[in-house]
PDB file of C-alpha atoms in Angstrom:
ATOM      1  CA  UNK A   3     -26.111   8.652  35.766  1.00  0.00           C
ATOM      2  CA  UNK A   4     -23.390   8.308  33.173  1.00  0.00           C
ATOM      3  CA  UNK A   5     -24.212   9.682  29.773  1.00  0.00           C
ATOM      4  CA  UNK A   6     -24.371   6.902  27.225  1.00  0.00           C
ATOM      5  CA  UNK A   7     -21.898   7.390  24.395  1.00  0.00           C
ATOM      6  CA  UNK A   8     -23.148   6.748  20.863  1.00  0.00           C
ATOM      7  CA  UNK A   9     -21.987   3.416  19.482  1.00  0.00           C
ATOM      8  CA  UNK A  10     -19.264   3.683  16.879  1.00  0.00           C
ATOM      9  CA  UNK A  11     -20.340   2.438  13.497  1.00  0.00           C
ATOM     10  CA  UNK A  12     -18.268  -0.443  12.161  1.00  0.00           C
ATOM     11  CA  UNK A  13     -17.386   0.128   8.516  1.00  0.00           C
ATOM     12  CA  UNK A  14     -16.484  -2.846   6.356  1.00  0.00           C
ATOM     13  CA  UNK A  15     -14.353  -0.919   3.856  1.00  0.00           C
ATOM     14  CA  UNK A  16     -12.401   0.858   6.600  1.00  0.00           C
ATOM     15  CA  UNK A  17     -11.773  -2.469   8.326  1.00  0.00           C
ATOM     16  CA  UNK A  18     -10.545  -4.136   5.135  1.00  0.00           C
ATOM     17  CA  UNK A  19      -8.279  -1.168   4.449  1.00  0.00           C
ATOM     18  CA  UNK A  20      -6.118  -2.389   7.355  1.00  0.00           C
ATOM     19  CA  UNK A  21      -5.557  -5.713   5.590  1.00  0.00           C
ATOM     20  CA  UNK A  22      -3.984  -7.134   2.466  1.00  0.00           C
ATOM     21  CA  UNK A  23      -7.242  -8.824   1.496  1.00  0.00           C
ATOM     22  CA  UNK A  24      -7.601 -10.548  -1.906  1.00  0.00           C
ATOM     23  CA  UNK A  25      -9.011  -8.515  -4.773  1.00  0.00           C
ATOM     24  CA  UNK A  26     -12.300 -10.444  -4.815  1.00  0.00           C
ATOM     25  CA  UNK A  27     -13.100  -9.406  -1.244  1.00  0.00           C
ATOM     26  CA  UNK A  28     -12.026  -5.805  -1.828  1.00  0.00           C
ATOM     27  CA  UNK A  29     -14.213  -5.505  -4.927  1.00  0.00           C
ATOM     28  CA  UNK A  30     -17.229  -6.982  -3.161  1.00  0.00           C
ATOM     29  CA  UNK A  31     -16.898  -4.618  -0.198  1.00  0.00           C
ATOM     30  CA  UNK A  32     -16.727  -1.541  -2.423  1.00  0.00           C
ATOM     31  CA  UNK A  33     -19.729  -2.740  -4.458  1.00  0.00           C
ATOM     32  CA  UNK A  34     -21.822  -3.355  -1.336  1.00  0.00           C
ATOM     33  CA  UNK A  35     -20.746  -0.222   0.565  1.00  0.00           C
ATOM     34  CA  UNK A  36     -19.676   2.415  -2.005  1.00  0.00           C
ATOM     35  CA  UNK A  37     -20.541   5.296   0.329  1.00  0.00           C
ATOM     36  CA  UNK A  38     -17.902   4.164   2.827  1.00  0.00           C
ATOM     37  CA  UNK A  39     -15.089   4.850   0.333  1.00  0.00           C
ATOM     38  CA  UNK A  40     -15.668   8.597   0.622  1.00  0.00           C
ATOM     39  CA  UNK A  41     -16.717   8.695   4.292  1.00  0.00           C
ATOM     40  CA  UNK A  42     -14.241   9.354   7.140  1.00  0.00           C
ATOM     41  CA  UNK A  43     -14.397   7.038  10.133  1.00  0.00           C
ATOM     42  CA  UNK A  44     -14.749   8.146  13.772  1.00  0.00           C
ATOM     43  CA  UNK A  45     -11.070   9.126  13.728  1.00  0.00           C
ATOM     44  CA  UNK A  46     -11.556  11.342  10.697  1.00  0.00           C
ATOM     45  CA  UNK A  47      -9.725   9.069   8.250  1.00  0.00           C
ATOM     46  CA  UNK A  48     -10.808   7.759   4.864  1.00  0.00           C
ATOM     47  CA  UNK A  49     -10.243   4.103   3.951  1.00  0.00           C
ATOM     48  CA  UNK A  50      -7.476   5.347   1.654  1.00  0.00           C
ATOM     49  CA  UNK A  51      -5.629   6.909   4.601  1.00  0.00           C
ATOM     50  CA  UNK A  52      -5.904   3.672   6.575  1.00  0.00           C
ATOM     51  CA  UNK A  53      -4.752   1.559   3.640  1.00  0.00           C
ATOM     52  CA  UNK A  54      -1.846   3.864   2.758  1.00  0.00           C
ATOM     53  CA  UNK A  55      -0.605   3.740   6.357  1.00  0.00           C
ATOM     54  CA  UNK A  56      -0.941  -0.053   6.662  1.00  0.00           C
ATOM     55  CA  UNK A  57       2.012  -2.424   6.415  1.00  0.00           C
ATOM     56  CA  UNK A  58       0.312  -4.609   3.819  1.00  0.00           C
ATOM     57  CA  UNK A  59       2.200  -3.690   0.671  1.00  0.00           C
ATOM     58  CA  UNK A  60       1.626  -6.525  -1.728  1.00  0.00           C
ATOM     59  CA  UNK A  61      -1.039  -8.605  -3.415  1.00  0.00           C
ATOM     60  CA  UNK A  62      -2.592 -11.533  -1.534  1.00  0.00           C
ATOM     61  CA  UNK A  63      -4.374 -14.258  -3.473  1.00  0.00           C
ATOM     62  CA  UNK A  64      -7.156 -16.529  -2.293  1.00  0.00           C
ATOM     63  CA  UNK A  65      -5.910 -20.106  -1.733  1.00  0.00           C
ATOM     64  CA  UNK A  66      -6.617 -22.607  -4.485  1.00  0.00           C
ATOM     65  CA  UNK A  67      -9.066 -25.150  -3.052  1.00  0.00           C
ATOM     66  CA  UNK A  68      -9.538 -27.133  -6.280  1.00  0.00           C
ATOM     67  CA  UNK A  69      -9.480 -30.891  -5.606  1.00  0.00           C
ATOM     68  CA  UNK A  70      -8.226 -33.481  -8.074  1.00  0.00           C
ATOM     69  CA  UNK A  71      -9.812 -36.918  -8.485  1.00  0.00           C
ATOM     70  CA  UNK A  72      -6.601 -38.609  -9.614  1.00  0.00           C
ATOM     71  CA  UNK A  73      -4.148 -38.491  -6.700  1.00  0.00           C
ATOM     72  CA  UNK A  74      -1.133 -39.820  -8.594  1.00  0.00           C
ATOM     73  CA  UNK A  75      -1.508 -37.408 -11.481  1.00  0.00           C
ATOM     74  CA  UNK A  76      -2.357 -34.639  -9.033  1.00  0.00           C
ATOM     75  CA  UNK A  77       0.880 -35.131  -7.111  1.00  0.00           C
ATOM     76  CA  UNK A  78       2.939 -35.047 -10.285  1.00  0.00           C
ATOM     77  CA  UNK A  79       1.100 -32.019 -11.657  1.00  0.00           C
ATOM     78  CA  UNK A  80       1.285 -30.237  -8.305  1.00  0.00           C
ATOM     79  CA  UNK A  81       5.037 -30.642  -8.077  1.00  0.00           C
ATOM     80  CA  UNK A  82       5.493 -29.461 -11.661  1.00  0.00           C
ATOM     81  CA  UNK A  83       3.109 -26.537 -11.253  1.00  0.00           C
ATOM     82  CA  UNK A  84       4.631 -25.542  -7.922  1.00  0.00           C
ATOM     83  CA  UNK A  85       8.092 -25.315  -9.436  1.00  0.00           C
ATOM     84  CA  UNK A  86       6.775 -23.444 -12.459  1.00  0.00           C
ATOM     85  CA  UNK A  87       4.715 -21.034 -10.362  1.00  0.00           C
ATOM     86  CA  UNK A  88       7.608 -20.411  -8.000  1.00  0.00           C
ATOM     87  CA  UNK A  89       9.926 -19.569 -10.881  1.00  0.00           C
ATOM     88  CA  UNK A  90       7.285 -17.347 -12.457  1.00  0.00           C
ATOM     89  CA  UNK A  91       6.514 -15.506  -9.213  1.00  0.00           C
ATOM     90  CA  UNK A  92      10.184 -14.837  -8.586  1.00  0.00           C
ATOM     91  CA  UNK A  93      10.442 -13.134 -11.985  1.00  0.00           C
ATOM     92  CA  UNK A  94       7.467 -10.864 -11.270  1.00  0.00           C
ATOM     93  CA  UNK A  95       7.803  -7.561  -9.411  1.00  0.00           C
ATOM     94  CA  UNK A  96       5.646  -7.073  -6.309  1.00  0.00           C
ATOM     95  CA  UNK A  97       2.139  -5.906  -7.145  1.00  0.00           C
ATOM     96  CA  UNK A  98       0.028  -3.295  -5.423  1.00  0.00           C
ATOM     97  CA  UNK A  99      -2.265  -4.327  -2.587  1.00  0.00           C
ATOM     98  CA  UNK A 100      -5.710  -4.785  -4.254  1.00  0.00           C
ATOM     99  CA  UNK A 101      -7.711  -2.734  -1.736  1.00  0.00           C
ATOM    100  CA  UNK A 102      -5.391   0.255  -2.292  1.00  0.00           C
ATOM    101  CA  UNK A 103      -5.744  -0.015  -6.053  1.00  0.00           C
ATOM    102  CA  UNK A 104      -9.538  -0.281  -5.864  1.00  0.00           C
ATOM    103  CA  UNK A 105      -9.869   2.669  -3.468  1.00  0.00           C
ATOM    104  CA  UNK A 106      -7.795   4.846  -5.809  1.00  0.00           C
ATOM    105  CA  UNK A 107      -9.820   3.798  -8.849  1.00  0.00           C
ATOM    106  CA  UNK A 108     -13.112   4.389  -7.057  1.00  0.00           C
ATOM    107  CA  UNK A 109     -12.186   7.675  -5.406  1.00  0.00           C
ATOM    108  CA  UNK A 110      -8.997   9.179  -6.945  1.00  0.00           C
ATOM    109  CA  UNK A 111      -9.753  12.523  -5.294  1.00  0.00           C
ATOM    110  CA  UNK A 112      -8.916  10.855  -1.997  1.00  0.00           C
ATOM    111  CA  UNK A 113      -5.220  11.081  -2.941  1.00  0.00           C
ATOM    112  CA  UNK A 114      -5.312  14.850  -2.362  1.00  0.00           C
ATOM    113  CA  UNK A 115      -7.172  14.755   0.972  1.00  0.00           C
ATOM    114  CA  UNK A 116      -5.081  14.852   4.175  1.00  0.00           C
ATOM    115  CA  UNK A 117      -5.910  12.523   7.031  1.00  0.00           C
ATOM    116  CA  UNK A 118      -7.029  13.656  10.483  1.00  0.00           C
ATOM    117  CA  UNK A 119      -3.441  14.689  11.301  1.00  0.00           C
ATOM    118  CA  UNK A 120      -2.907  16.551   8.052  1.00  0.00           C
ATOM    119  CA  UNK A 121      -0.820  13.879   6.319  1.00  0.00           C
ATOM    120  CA  UNK A 122      -1.349  13.101   2.637  1.00  0.00           C
ATOM    121  CA  UNK A 123      -1.879   9.490   1.485  1.00  0.00           C
ATOM    122  CA  UNK A 124       1.373   9.428  -0.491  1.00  0.00           C
ATOM    123  CA  UNK A 125       3.374  10.483   2.574  1.00  0.00           C
ATOM    124  CA  UNK A 126       1.576   7.959   4.772  1.00  0.00           C
ATOM    125  CA  UNK A 127       2.460   5.223   2.294  1.00  0.00           C
ATOM    126  CA  UNK A 128       6.103   6.274   2.049  1.00  0.00           C
ATOM    127  CA  UNK A 129       6.421   6.428   5.825  1.00  0.00           C
ATOM    128  CA  UNK A 130       5.605   2.721   6.168  1.00  0.00           C
ATOM    129  CA  UNK A 131       7.971   1.679   3.403  1.00  0.00           C
ATOM    130  CA  UNK A 132       5.688   1.269   0.394  1.00  0.00           C
ATOM    131  CA  UNK A 133       7.643   1.303  -2.850  1.00  0.00           C
ATOM    132  CA  UNK A 134       7.034   2.833  -6.272  1.00  0.00           C
ATOM    133  CA  UNK A 135       5.639  -0.431  -7.656  1.00  0.00           C
ATOM    134  CA  UNK A 136       3.679  -1.378  -4.521  1.00  0.00           C
ATOM    135  CA  UNK A 137       1.463   1.700  -4.359  1.00  0.00           C
ATOM    136  CA  UNK A 138       3.375   4.982  -4.638  1.00  0.00           C
ATOM    137  CA  UNK A 139       3.034   5.146  -8.420  1.00  0.00           C
ATOM    138  CA  UNK A 140      -0.721   4.545  -8.176  1.00  0.00           C
ATOM    139  CA  UNK A 141      -1.236   7.196  -5.502  1.00  0.00           C
ATOM    140  CA  UNK A 142       0.748   9.724  -7.541  1.00  0.00           C
ATOM    141  CA  UNK A 143      -1.107   8.958 -10.780  1.00  0.00           C
ATOM    142  CA  UNK A 144      -4.483   9.259  -9.036  1.00  0.00           C
ATOM    143  CA  UNK A 145      -3.821  12.959  -8.322  1.00  0.00           C
ATOM    144  CA  UNK A 146      -0.381  14.094  -9.638  1.00  0.00           C
ATOM    145  CA  UNK A 147      -0.908  17.740  -8.709  1.00  0.00           C
ATOM    146  CA  UNK A 148      -0.501  16.892  -5.025  1.00  0.00           C
ATOM    147  CA  UNK A 149       3.177  16.054  -5.496  1.00  0.00           C
ATOM    148  CA  UNK A 150       3.845  18.534  -8.290  1.00  0.00           C
ATOM    149  CA  UNK A 151       2.534  21.433  -6.214  1.00  0.00           C
ATOM    150  CA  UNK A 152       4.658  20.515  -3.199  1.00  0.00           C
ATOM    151  CA  UNK A 153       3.851  17.814  -0.684  1.00  0.00           C
ATOM    152  CA  UNK A 154       6.289  18.177   2.205  1.00  0.00           C
ATOM    153  CA  UNK A 155       5.039  15.969   5.028  1.00  0.00           C
ATOM    154  CA  UNK A 156       3.404  17.987   7.809  1.00  0.00           C
ATOM    155  CA  UNK A 157       4.666  15.629  10.535  1.00  0.00           C
ATOM    156  CA  UNK A 158       8.269  14.962   9.500  1.00  0.00           C
ATOM    157  CA  UNK A 159       8.760  18.101   7.348  1.00  0.00           C
ATOM    158  CA  UNK A 160      10.350  15.811   4.728  1.00  0.00           C
ATOM    159  CA  UNK A 161       9.763  15.777   0.996  1.00  0.00           C
ATOM    160  CA  UNK A 162       8.449  12.512  -0.504  1.00  0.00           C
ATOM    161  CA  UNK A 163      11.866  11.449  -1.812  1.00  0.00           C
ATOM    162  CA  UNK A 164      13.284  11.955   1.695  1.00  0.00           C
ATOM    163  CA  UNK A 165      10.545   9.808   3.211  1.00  0.00           C
ATOM    164  CA  UNK A 166      11.391   7.101   0.682  1.00  0.00           C
ATOM    165  CA  UNK A 167      15.061   7.262   1.667  1.00  0.00           C
ATOM    166  CA  UNK A 168      14.203   7.015   5.364  1.00  0.00           C
ATOM    167  CA  UNK A 169      11.415   4.502   4.915  1.00  0.00           C
ATOM    168  CA  UNK A 170       9.816   2.653   7.818  1.00  0.00           C
ATOM    169  CA  UNK A 171       8.852  -0.950   7.204  1.00  0.00           C
ATOM    170  CA  UNK A 172       6.806  -3.109   9.574  1.00  0.00           C
ATOM    171  CA  UNK A 173       7.188  -0.723  12.518  1.00  0.00           C
ATOM    172  CA  UNK A 174      10.989  -0.672  12.259  1.00  0.00           C
ATOM    173  CA  UNK A 175      12.875   2.532  13.204  1.00  0.00           C
ATOM    174  CA  UNK A 176      13.859   5.051  10.547  1.00  0.00           C
ATOM    175  CA  UNK A 177      16.609   3.528   8.385  1.00  0.00           C
ATOM    176  CA  UNK A 178      18.970   4.709   5.676  1.00  0.00           C
ATOM    177  CA  UNK A 179      18.258   3.590   2.123  1.00  0.00           C
ATOM    178  CA  UNK A 180      20.752   0.702   2.099  1.00  0.00           C
ATOM    179  CA  UNK A 181      19.487  -0.800   5.377  1.00  0.00           C
ATOM    180  CA  UNK A 182      17.153  -3.765   5.120  1.00  0.00           C
ATOM    181  CA  UNK A 183      14.052  -4.160   7.338  1.00  0.00           C
ATOM    182  CA  UNK A 184      13.735  -7.426   9.211  1.00  0.00           C
ATOM    183  CA  UNK A 185      10.492  -8.355   7.472  1.00  0.00           C
ATOM    184  CA  UNK A 186      10.390  -8.459   3.672  1.00  0.00           C
ATOM    185  CA  UNK A 187       8.386 -10.471   1.129  1.00  0.00           C
ATOM    186  CA  UNK A 188       9.649 -14.073   1.084  1.00  0.00           C
ATOM    187  CA  UNK A 189      10.815 -13.910  -2.532  1.00  0.00           C
ATOM    188  CA  UNK A 190      12.625 -10.606  -2.137  1.00  0.00           C
ATOM    189  CA  UNK A 191      16.301 -10.634  -1.274  1.00  0.00           C
ATOM    190  CA  UNK A 192      18.435  -7.835   0.052  1.00  0.00           C
ATOM    191  CA  UNK A 193      19.621  -6.646  -3.358  1.00  0.00           C
ATOM    192  CA  UNK A 194      16.083  -6.515  -4.769  1.00  0.00           C
ATOM    193  CA  UNK A 195      14.856  -4.530  -1.782  1.00  0.00           C
ATOM    194  CA  UNK A 196      17.621  -1.986  -2.188  1.00  0.00           C
ATOM    195  CA  UNK A 197      16.783  -1.642  -5.882  1.00  0.00           C
ATOM    196  CA  UNK A 198      13.090  -1.140  -5.075  1.00  0.00           C
ATOM    197  CA  UNK A 199      13.871   1.618  -2.582  1.00  0.00           C
ATOM    198  CA  UNK A 200      16.307   3.315  -4.952  1.00  0.00           C
ATOM    199  CA  UNK A 201      13.740   3.166  -7.746  1.00  0.00           C
ATOM    200  CA  UNK A 202      11.176   4.866  -5.496  1.00  0.00           C
ATOM    201  CA  UNK A 203      13.604   7.662  -4.609  1.00  0.00           C
ATOM    202  CA  UNK A 204      14.634   8.111  -8.240  1.00  0.00           C
ATOM    203  CA  UNK A 205      11.060   8.288  -9.548  1.00  0.00           C
ATOM    204  CA  UNK A 206      10.065  10.846  -6.910  1.00  0.00           C
ATOM    205  CA  UNK A 207      13.132  12.981  -7.668  1.00  0.00           C
ATOM    206  CA  UNK A 208      12.401  12.759 -11.389  1.00  0.00           C
ATOM    207  CA  UNK A 209       8.883  14.054 -10.749  1.00  0.00           C
ATOM    208  CA  UNK A 210      10.016  16.942  -8.568  1.00  0.00           C
ATOM    209  CA  UNK A 211      13.769  17.670  -9.005  1.00  0.00           C
ATOM    210  CA  UNK A 212      13.481  21.118  -7.381  1.00  0.00           C
ATOM    211  CA  UNK A 213      12.805  19.378  -4.075  1.00  0.00           C
ATOM    212  CA  UNK A 214      16.504  18.547  -3.845  1.00  0.00           C
ATOM    213  CA  UNK A 215      17.476  22.199  -3.724  1.00  0.00           C
ATOM    214  CA  UNK A 216      14.828  23.136  -1.158  1.00  0.00           C
ATOM    215  CA  UNK A 217      15.470  19.980   0.878  1.00  0.00           C
ATOM    216  CA  UNK A 218      19.149  20.626   1.256  1.00  0.00           C
TER     217      UNK A 218
END
């Protein structure tokens, strides 16, 4: 007779870490299952590792389901608000994925813990193309000593600033800093993407300038 394998436990927080879920859902999951934030899954990874390595970089909002009783006024207001919101959103920089932010606030020590393969959260995030403003800053601030004490990636042997320069986005091959991945946020043009990547490299170099000498 075949030996029955124990059923893998399905963890809500780990599952949501794969997604760019709205902040309301992320907050509720952490409130209901706080122990899962600090518990590795069957692969040995924390939710923070899963979230850092995901390709969901930016904030996702719940859709507005508010209904208006006056259709004529609603159409006029909707058109005006849509134009205003579009202009406002274009002026705003991309924001961090809510589940990543909440995991770091709840368990900042997770930023110093390697995943099952020995990779740190900051290096996982850089490897999939996350930028300074879409998560790298938050991971660094959660546990700065990780980068300051040396955080060369165990898999690629690259320093964080090198990973930022050779960032992978949406499963695209390694690219140079001026190359543009095929999938980018809808309101982000080529120039903005280049600026975001350059900002990430600059901030990481500013934190650890000695890495340039050792890297070369």
